[in-house]
Amino acid sequence: MKHAFTLVLLLALAAWGPWQAAAQTAPDAAAVPDSAWKKSFTSTLNFQQGLLSSNWRGGGVSSLGLNASINAKADYQQGIHSWDNQADLLYAFVSNKGQGYRKSLDRIYLDTKYGRAISPNWDMFVSLNLLTQFAPGYKYSDDANGRQQAQLVSSTFAPAFITAAYGFEYHPTSYFKLRLSPFAPRLTVVSRPERFVAALGEKPYGVNLGHSTRFEVLAAQILADFDKDIATNVNLKARYLLFVNYGSDFALRRIDHRLDASLTAKVNRYVNVALTGIMLYDYDQDTALQYSQGLTLGLIYSVQNFQEKK
């Protein structure tokens, strides 16, 4: 629990520091002159809490949950050349009385892309991105005696997916982008995969025992990104990722799909309600669909050096 609070504090401090000067000098995005760089930064700190007295007859337990996120973008556009960069960080936990701290959401997504325009709506591009997590994750179950046990299923940088993609990007509007990458080699990193055998089997995340990496050279990727204010003070973000290996084991059931989505409504400048969700299908992890969902109320801080086009 101590480490979780330390991590959340670091995220909150990171959220405030880099953009404090910008907020003081440019409180109104409309007043900022046009620049080749478009920068935006959003951080949230959300809470969920339930408190029950020891004699509460309705049942249940007291709980505390915390959700922290950072989303930062820095996009450069000059003539036919563009360079887009994004950091998307998310961490959440819940602590139930009698059960202790448990991680609920955990994501590190970093992406950088260089593009060269070939028409008003199409670019050729090359990109590199990383998808991993901050902290260890566990699978909880009861043993034969009814006692709860935890099995390690993930850890820091285990797994980590590093993908280099080459292809074409379609961007008909400022809030939607679609990348089509017929060549997208991916490196899967799982440090000490033997730690996960008890819970995941003999090939954790597709990595063979005795190795710490799996390299899928002949592969393709589709990445769709949507980020738009769909109503006054209501923002929808969604990122869909499809990855397919051209290798000998190619089959429809082995195509990876991941959808990350968040719907954020601002109550006022600093208070928000957020609904987040992740759906994941990865045959190397599990043959069934995985999903997670969270609803939170908390604080939001955002700043940018440009004005959105209507």
GROMACS .gro file of C-alpha atoms in nm:
model
  310
    1MET     CA    1   0.000   0.000   0.000
    2LYS     CA    2   0.287   0.234   0.085
    3HIS     CA    3   0.434   0.189  -0.262
    4ALA     CA    4   0.098   0.253  -0.425
    5PHE     CA    5   0.052   0.585  -0.245
    6THR     CA    6   0.410   0.683  -0.335
    7LEU     CA    7   0.343   0.609  -0.702
    8VAL     CA    8   0.019   0.806  -0.704
    9LEU     CA    9   0.194   1.101  -0.536
   10LEU     CA   10   0.467   1.096  -0.800
   11LEU     CA   11   0.205   1.094  -1.075
   12ALA     CA   12   0.026   1.389  -0.919
   13LEU     CA   13   0.349   1.588  -0.883
   14ALA     CA   14   0.441   1.508  -1.242
   15ALA     CA   15   0.100   1.627  -1.347
   16TRP     CA   16   0.151   1.967  -1.188
   17GLY     CA   17   0.516   2.051  -1.243
   18PRO     CA   18   0.586   2.064  -1.619
   19TRP     CA   19   0.283   2.274  -1.705
   20GLN     CA   20   0.251   2.509  -1.406
   21ALA     CA   21   0.439   2.791  -1.579
   22ALA     CA   22   0.235   2.747  -1.895
   23ALA     CA   23  -0.088   2.770  -1.698
   24GLN     CA   24   0.026   3.093  -1.534
   25THR     CA   25   0.133   3.261  -1.855
   26ALA     CA   26  -0.141   3.130  -2.084
   27PRO     CA   27  -0.468   3.069  -1.898
   28ASP     CA   28  -0.670   3.117  -2.216
   29ALA     CA   29  -0.578   2.881  -2.502
   30ALA     CA   30  -0.740   3.115  -2.753
   31ALA     CA   31  -0.487   3.386  -2.665
   32VAL     CA   32  -0.187   3.169  -2.747
   33PRO     CA   33  -0.043   3.234  -3.096
   34ASP     CA   34  -0.020   2.956  -3.352
   35SER     CA   35   0.289   2.739  -3.324
   36ALA     CA   36   0.441   2.450  -3.516
   37TRP     CA   37   0.411   2.256  -3.188
   38LYS     CA   38   0.071   2.166  -3.042
   39LYS     CA   39   0.105   2.058  -2.681
   40SER     CA   40  -0.159   1.932  -2.441
   41PHE     CA   41  -0.148   1.788  -2.092
   42THR     CA   42  -0.426   1.635  -1.882
   43SER     CA   43  -0.398   1.475  -1.540
   44THR     CA   44  -0.666   1.327  -1.317
   45LEU     CA   45  -0.679   1.205  -0.959
   46ASN     CA   46  -1.003   1.021  -0.885
   47PHE     CA   47  -1.138   0.866  -0.566
   48GLN     CA   48  -1.392   0.606  -0.470
   49GLN     CA   49  -1.474   0.528  -0.108
   50GLY     CA   50  -1.722   0.330   0.100
   51LEU     CA   51  -1.734   0.334   0.479
   52LEU     CA   52  -1.943   0.089   0.685
   53SER     CA   53  -1.976   0.073   1.061
   54SER     CA   54  -1.875  -0.250   1.235
   55ASN     CA   55  -2.243  -0.326   1.309
   56TRP     CA   56  -2.375  -0.256   0.956
   57ARG     CA   57  -2.637  -0.529   0.903
   58GLY     CA   58  -2.661  -0.487   0.528
   59GLY     CA   59  -2.329  -0.664   0.483
   60GLY     CA   60  -2.023  -0.557   0.289
   61VAL     CA   61  -1.686  -0.408   0.380
   62SER     CA   62  -1.532  -0.063   0.385
   63SER     CA   63  -1.320   0.020   0.081
   64LEU     CA   64  -1.098   0.288  -0.064
   65GLY     CA   65  -1.004   0.328  -0.428
   66LEU     CA   66  -0.771   0.566  -0.609
   67ASN     CA   67  -0.721   0.627  -0.982
   68ALA     CA   68  -0.447   0.849  -1.128
   69SER     CA   69  -0.382   0.922  -1.495
   70ILE     CA   70  -0.165   1.142  -1.715
   71ASN     CA   71  -0.210   1.206  -2.085
   72ALA     CA   72   0.043   1.430  -2.258
   73LYS     CA   73   0.083   1.507  -2.628
   74ALA     CA   74   0.336   1.709  -2.827
   75ASP     CA   75   0.267   1.721  -3.201
   76TYR     CA   76   0.483   1.904  -3.456
   77GLN     CA   77   0.364   2.008  -3.803
   78GLN     CA   78   0.577   2.196  -4.056
   79GLY     CA   79   0.490   2.172  -4.424
   80ILE     CA   80   0.462   1.809  -4.528
   81HIS     CA   81   0.651   1.685  -4.220
   82SER     CA   82   0.494   1.589  -3.886
   83TRP     CA   83   0.617   1.439  -3.561
   84ASP     CA   84   0.359   1.321  -3.304
   85ASN     CA   85   0.439   1.211  -2.949
   86GLN     CA   86   0.210   1.078  -2.677
   87ALA     CA   87   0.239   0.948  -2.320
   88ASP     CA   88  -0.069   0.781  -2.169
   89LEU     CA   89  -0.025   0.663  -1.808
   90LEU     CA   90  -0.292   0.508  -1.585
   91TYR     CA   91  -0.279   0.347  -1.241
   92ALA     CA   92  -0.562   0.251  -1.006
   93PHE     CA   93  -0.604   0.039  -0.696
   94VAL     CA   94  -0.871  -0.059  -0.448
   95SER     CA   95  -0.826  -0.150  -0.083
   96ASN     CA   96  -1.104  -0.354   0.080
   97LYS     CA   97  -1.109  -0.405   0.454
   98GLY     CA   98  -0.977  -0.752   0.533
   99GLN     CA   99  -0.835  -0.801   0.182
  100GLY     CA  100  -0.576  -0.527   0.156
  101TYR     CA  101  -0.443  -0.346  -0.149
  102ARG     CA  102  -0.523  -0.477  -0.498
  103LYS     CA  103  -0.433  -0.323  -0.830
  104SER     CA  104  -0.727  -0.264  -1.063
  105LEU     CA  105  -0.587  -0.067  -1.362
  106ASP     CA  106  -0.229  -0.025  -1.480
  107ARG     CA  107  -0.105   0.110  -1.813
  108ILE     CA  108   0.204   0.272  -1.962
  109TYR     CA  109   0.164   0.365  -2.329
  110LEU     CA  110   0.432   0.567  -2.509
  111ASP     CA  111   0.418   0.643  -2.880
  112THR     CA  112   0.624   0.847  -3.125
  113LYS     CA  113   0.555   0.881  -3.499
  114TYR     CA  114   0.713   1.063  -3.793
  115GLY     CA  115   0.490   1.129  -4.092
  116ARG     CA  116   0.532   1.272  -4.441
  117ALA     CA  117   0.220   1.396  -4.619
  118ILE     CA  118   0.132   1.248  -4.958
  119SER     CA  119  -0.213   1.413  -4.977
  120PRO     CA  120  -0.427   1.635  -4.751
  121ASN     CA  121  -0.564   1.332  -4.563
  122TRP     CA  122  -0.289   1.072  -4.602
  123ASP     CA  123   0.067   1.039  -4.466
  124MET     CA  124   0.341   0.784  -4.496
  125PHE     CA  125   0.473   0.715  -4.147
  126VAL     CA  126   0.710   0.523  -3.925
  127SER     CA  127   0.633   0.479  -3.555
  128LEU     CA  128   0.757   0.317  -3.237
  129ASN     CA  129   0.542   0.246  -2.931
  130LEU     CA  130   0.563   0.075  -2.594
  131LEU     CA  131   0.279  -0.083  -2.396
  132THR     CA  132   0.347  -0.215  -2.046
  133GLN     CA  133   0.259  -0.152  -1.680
  134PHE     CA  134   0.399  -0.010  -1.356
  135ALA     CA  135   0.347  -0.275  -1.089
  136PRO     CA  136   0.299  -0.649  -1.027
  137GLY     CA  137  -0.047  -0.798  -1.082
  138TYR     CA  138  -0.204  -1.103  -0.919
  139LYS     CA  139  -0.477  -1.358  -0.982
  140TYR     CA  140  -0.683  -1.428  -0.670
  141SER     CA  141  -0.855  -1.760  -0.596
  142ASP     CA  142  -0.952  -1.983  -0.303
  143ASP     CA  143  -0.762  -2.300  -0.218
  144ALA     CA  144  -0.920  -2.630  -0.110
  145ASN     CA  145  -0.957  -2.498   0.245
  146GLY     CA  146  -1.131  -2.181   0.134
  147ARG     CA  147  -0.832  -1.962   0.206
  148GLN     CA  148  -0.754  -1.696  -0.051
  149GLN     CA  149  -0.427  -1.718  -0.238
  150ALA     CA  150  -0.259  -1.486  -0.488
  151GLN     CA  151  -0.069  -1.595  -0.798
  152LEU     CA  152   0.164  -1.357  -0.981
  153VAL     CA  153   0.046  -1.300  -1.341
  154SER     CA  154   0.238  -0.985  -1.443
  155SER     CA  155   0.505  -0.748  -1.317
  156THR     CA  156   0.696  -0.435  -1.404
  157PHE     CA  157   0.791  -0.459  -1.774
  158ALA     CA  158   0.653  -0.813  -1.783
  159PRO     CA  159   0.497  -0.819  -2.027
  160ALA     CA  160   0.610  -0.523  -2.235
  161PHE     CA  161   0.520  -0.491  -2.603
  162ILE     CA  162   0.749  -0.281  -2.825
  163THR     CA  163   0.621  -0.233  -3.180
  164ALA     CA  164   0.784  -0.060  -3.478
  165ALA     CA  165   0.530   0.012  -3.751
  166TYR     CA  166   0.559   0.132  -4.109
  167GLY     CA  167   0.271   0.226  -4.335
  168PHE     CA  168   0.007   0.488  -4.410
  169GLU     CA  169  -0.204   0.709  -4.186
  170TYR     CA  170  -0.549   0.844  -4.270
  171HIS     CA  171  -0.651   1.161  -4.081
  172PRO     CA  172  -0.972   1.311  -4.224
  173THR     CA  173  -1.032   1.525  -3.911
  174SER     CA  174  -0.834   1.659  -3.617
  175TYR     CA  175  -0.995   1.410  -3.376
  176PHE     CA  176  -0.962   1.083  -3.570
  177LYS     CA  177  -0.656   0.903  -3.704
  178LEU     CA  178  -0.618   0.557  -3.858
  179ARG     CA  179  -0.281   0.389  -3.906
  180LEU     CA  180  -0.250   0.098  -4.149
  181SER     CA  181   0.080  -0.086  -4.106
  182PRO     CA  182   0.138  -0.391  -4.328
  183PHE     CA  183   0.483  -0.429  -4.167
  184ALA     CA  184   0.489  -0.397  -3.787
  185PRO     CA  185   0.747  -0.617  -3.612
  186ARG     CA  186   0.684  -0.656  -3.238
  187LEU     CA  187   0.910  -0.750  -2.949
  188THR     CA  188   0.744  -0.904  -2.641
  189VAL     CA  189   0.952  -0.877  -2.325
  190VAL     CA  190   0.884  -1.093  -2.017
  191SER     CA  191   1.164  -1.085  -1.765
  192ARG     CA  192   1.195  -1.417  -1.575
  193PRO     CA  193   0.889  -1.584  -1.734
  194GLU     CA  194   0.920  -1.882  -1.499
  195ARG     CA  195   0.755  -1.662  -1.232
  196PHE     CA  196   0.423  -1.685  -1.416
  197VAL     CA  197   0.413  -2.054  -1.510
  198ALA     CA  198   0.191  -2.155  -1.215
  199ALA     CA  199  -0.082  -1.912  -1.323
  200LEU     CA  200  -0.035  -1.884  -1.701
  201GLY     CA  201   0.121  -2.208  -1.824
  202GLU     CA  202   0.453  -2.290  -1.987
  203LYS     CA  203   0.455  -2.000  -2.239
  204PRO     CA  204   0.365  -1.684  -2.046
  205TYR     CA  205   0.254  -1.420  -2.299
  206GLY     CA  206   0.394  -1.639  -2.579
  207VAL     CA  207   0.753  -1.629  -2.446
  208ASN     CA  208   0.932  -1.965  -2.412
  209LEU     CA  209   1.089  -2.059  -2.080
  210GLY     CA  210   1.462  -1.989  -2.075
  211HIS     CA  211   1.407  -1.675  -2.283
  212SER     CA  212   1.297  -1.325  -2.191
  213THR     CA  213   1.182  -1.206  -2.535
  214ARG     CA  214   0.973  -1.309  -2.833
  215PHE     CA  215   1.031  -1.137  -3.167
  216GLU     CA  216   0.748  -1.138  -3.423
  217VAL     CA  217   0.907  -0.997  -3.738
  218LEU     CA  218   0.644  -1.061  -4.005
  219ALA     CA  219   0.340  -0.888  -3.859
  220ALA     CA  220   0.085  -0.615  -3.930
  221GLN     CA  221  -0.089  -0.358  -3.714
  222ILE     CA  222  -0.395  -0.132  -3.733
  223LEU     CA  223  -0.425   0.154  -3.486
  224ALA     CA  224  -0.729   0.384  -3.465
  225ASP     CA  225  -0.732   0.688  -3.235
  226PHE     CA  226  -1.038   0.900  -3.149
  227ASP     CA  227  -1.031   1.205  -2.918
  228LYS     CA  228  -1.323   1.449  -2.929
  229ASP     CA  229  -1.548   1.662  -2.710
  230ILE     CA  230  -1.881   1.500  -2.797
  231ALA     CA  231  -2.080   1.752  -2.589
  232THR     CA  232  -2.011   2.055  -2.372
  233ASN     CA  233  -1.753   1.949  -2.112
  234VAL     CA  234  -1.781   1.582  -2.218
  235ASN     CA  235  -1.481   1.417  -2.384
  236LEU     CA  236  -1.454   1.071  -2.542
  237LYS     CA  237  -1.115   0.909  -2.599
  238ALA     CA  238  -1.077   0.569  -2.763
  239ARG     CA  239  -0.781   0.377  -2.900
  240TYR     CA  240  -0.824   0.047  -3.087
  241LEU     CA  241  -0.525  -0.172  -3.168
  242LEU     CA  242  -0.522  -0.480  -3.392
  243PHE     CA  243  -0.208  -0.691  -3.428
  244VAL     CA  244  -0.167  -0.995  -3.650
  245ASN     CA  245   0.132  -1.225  -3.696
  246TYR     CA  246   0.185  -1.348  -4.054
  247GLY     CA  247   0.370  -1.653  -3.919
  248SER     CA  248   0.289  -2.019  -3.962
  249ASP     CA  249   0.050  -2.014  -3.665
  250PHE     CA  250  -0.168  -1.748  -3.829
  251ALA     CA  251  -0.540  -1.794  -3.760
  252LEU     CA  252  -0.831  -1.560  -3.694
  253ARG     CA  253  -0.839  -1.664  -3.328
  254ARG     CA  254  -0.477  -1.551  -3.291
  255ILE     CA  255  -0.538  -1.192  -3.403
  256ASP     CA  256  -0.490  -0.957  -3.106
  257HIS     CA  257  -0.748  -0.687  -3.034
  258ARG     CA  258  -0.731  -0.415  -2.767
  259LEU     CA  259  -0.971  -0.125  -2.705
  260ASP     CA  260  -0.900   0.146  -2.445
  261ALA     CA  261  -1.178   0.401  -2.394
  262SER     CA  262  -1.260   0.678  -2.149
  263LEU     CA  263  -1.558   0.912  -2.116
  264THR     CA  264  -1.487   1.217  -1.902
  265ALA     CA  265  -1.742   1.477  -1.795
  266LYS     CA  266  -1.622   1.797  -1.630
  267VAL     CA  267  -1.843   1.912  -1.341
  268ASN     CA  268  -1.638   2.232  -1.330
  269ARG     CA  269  -1.284   2.334  -1.417
  270TYR     CA  270  -1.122   2.103  -1.161
  271VAL     CA  271  -1.381   1.830  -1.086
  272ASN     CA  272  -1.470   1.545  -1.321
  273VAL     CA  273  -1.658   1.218  -1.347
  274ALA     CA  274  -1.484   0.951  -1.554
  275LEU     CA  275  -1.590   0.616  -1.696
  276THR     CA  276  -1.300   0.404  -1.822
  277GLY     CA  277  -1.287   0.065  -1.986
  278ILE     CA  278  -1.048  -0.178  -2.150
  279MET     CA  279  -1.133  -0.479  -2.365
  280LEU     CA  280  -0.853  -0.715  -2.464
  281TYR     CA  281  -0.831  -1.035  -2.666
  282ASP     CA  282  -0.486  -1.193  -2.690
  283TYR     CA  283  -0.469  -1.567  -2.756
  284ASP     CA  284  -0.122  -1.587  -2.598
  285GLN     CA  285  -0.266  -1.454  -2.271
  286ASP     CA  286  -0.611  -1.614  -2.260
  287THR     CA  287  -0.851  -1.773  -2.508
  288ALA     CA  288  -1.141  -1.563  -2.375
  289LEU     CA  289  -1.211  -1.188  -2.389
  290GLN     CA  290  -1.067  -0.985  -2.101
  291TYR     CA  291  -1.218  -0.659  -1.981
  292SER     CA  292  -1.199  -0.404  -1.701
  293GLN     CA  293  -1.419  -0.105  -1.615
  294GLY     CA  294  -1.413   0.178  -1.363
  295LEU     CA  295  -1.633   0.473  -1.264
  296THR     CA  296  -1.471   0.750  -1.060
  297LEU     CA  297  -1.516   1.104  -0.931
  298GLY     CA  298  -1.217   1.328  -0.875
  299LEU     CA  299  -0.990   1.612  -0.978
  300ILE     CA  300  -0.877   1.709  -1.328
  301TYR     CA  301  -0.613   1.953  -1.447
  302SER     CA  302  -0.552   2.028  -1.815
  303VAL     CA  303  -0.367   2.282  -2.024
  304GLN     CA  304  -0.284   2.322  -2.394
  305ASN     CA  305  -0.120   2.583  -2.617
  306PHE     CA  306  -0.382   2.576  -2.896
  307GLN     CA  307  -0.754   2.613  -2.949
  308GLU     CA  308  -0.959   2.322  -3.080
  309LYS     CA  309  -1.124   2.378  -3.416
  310LYS     CA  310  -1.503   2.373  -3.405
   0.00000   0.00000   0.00000
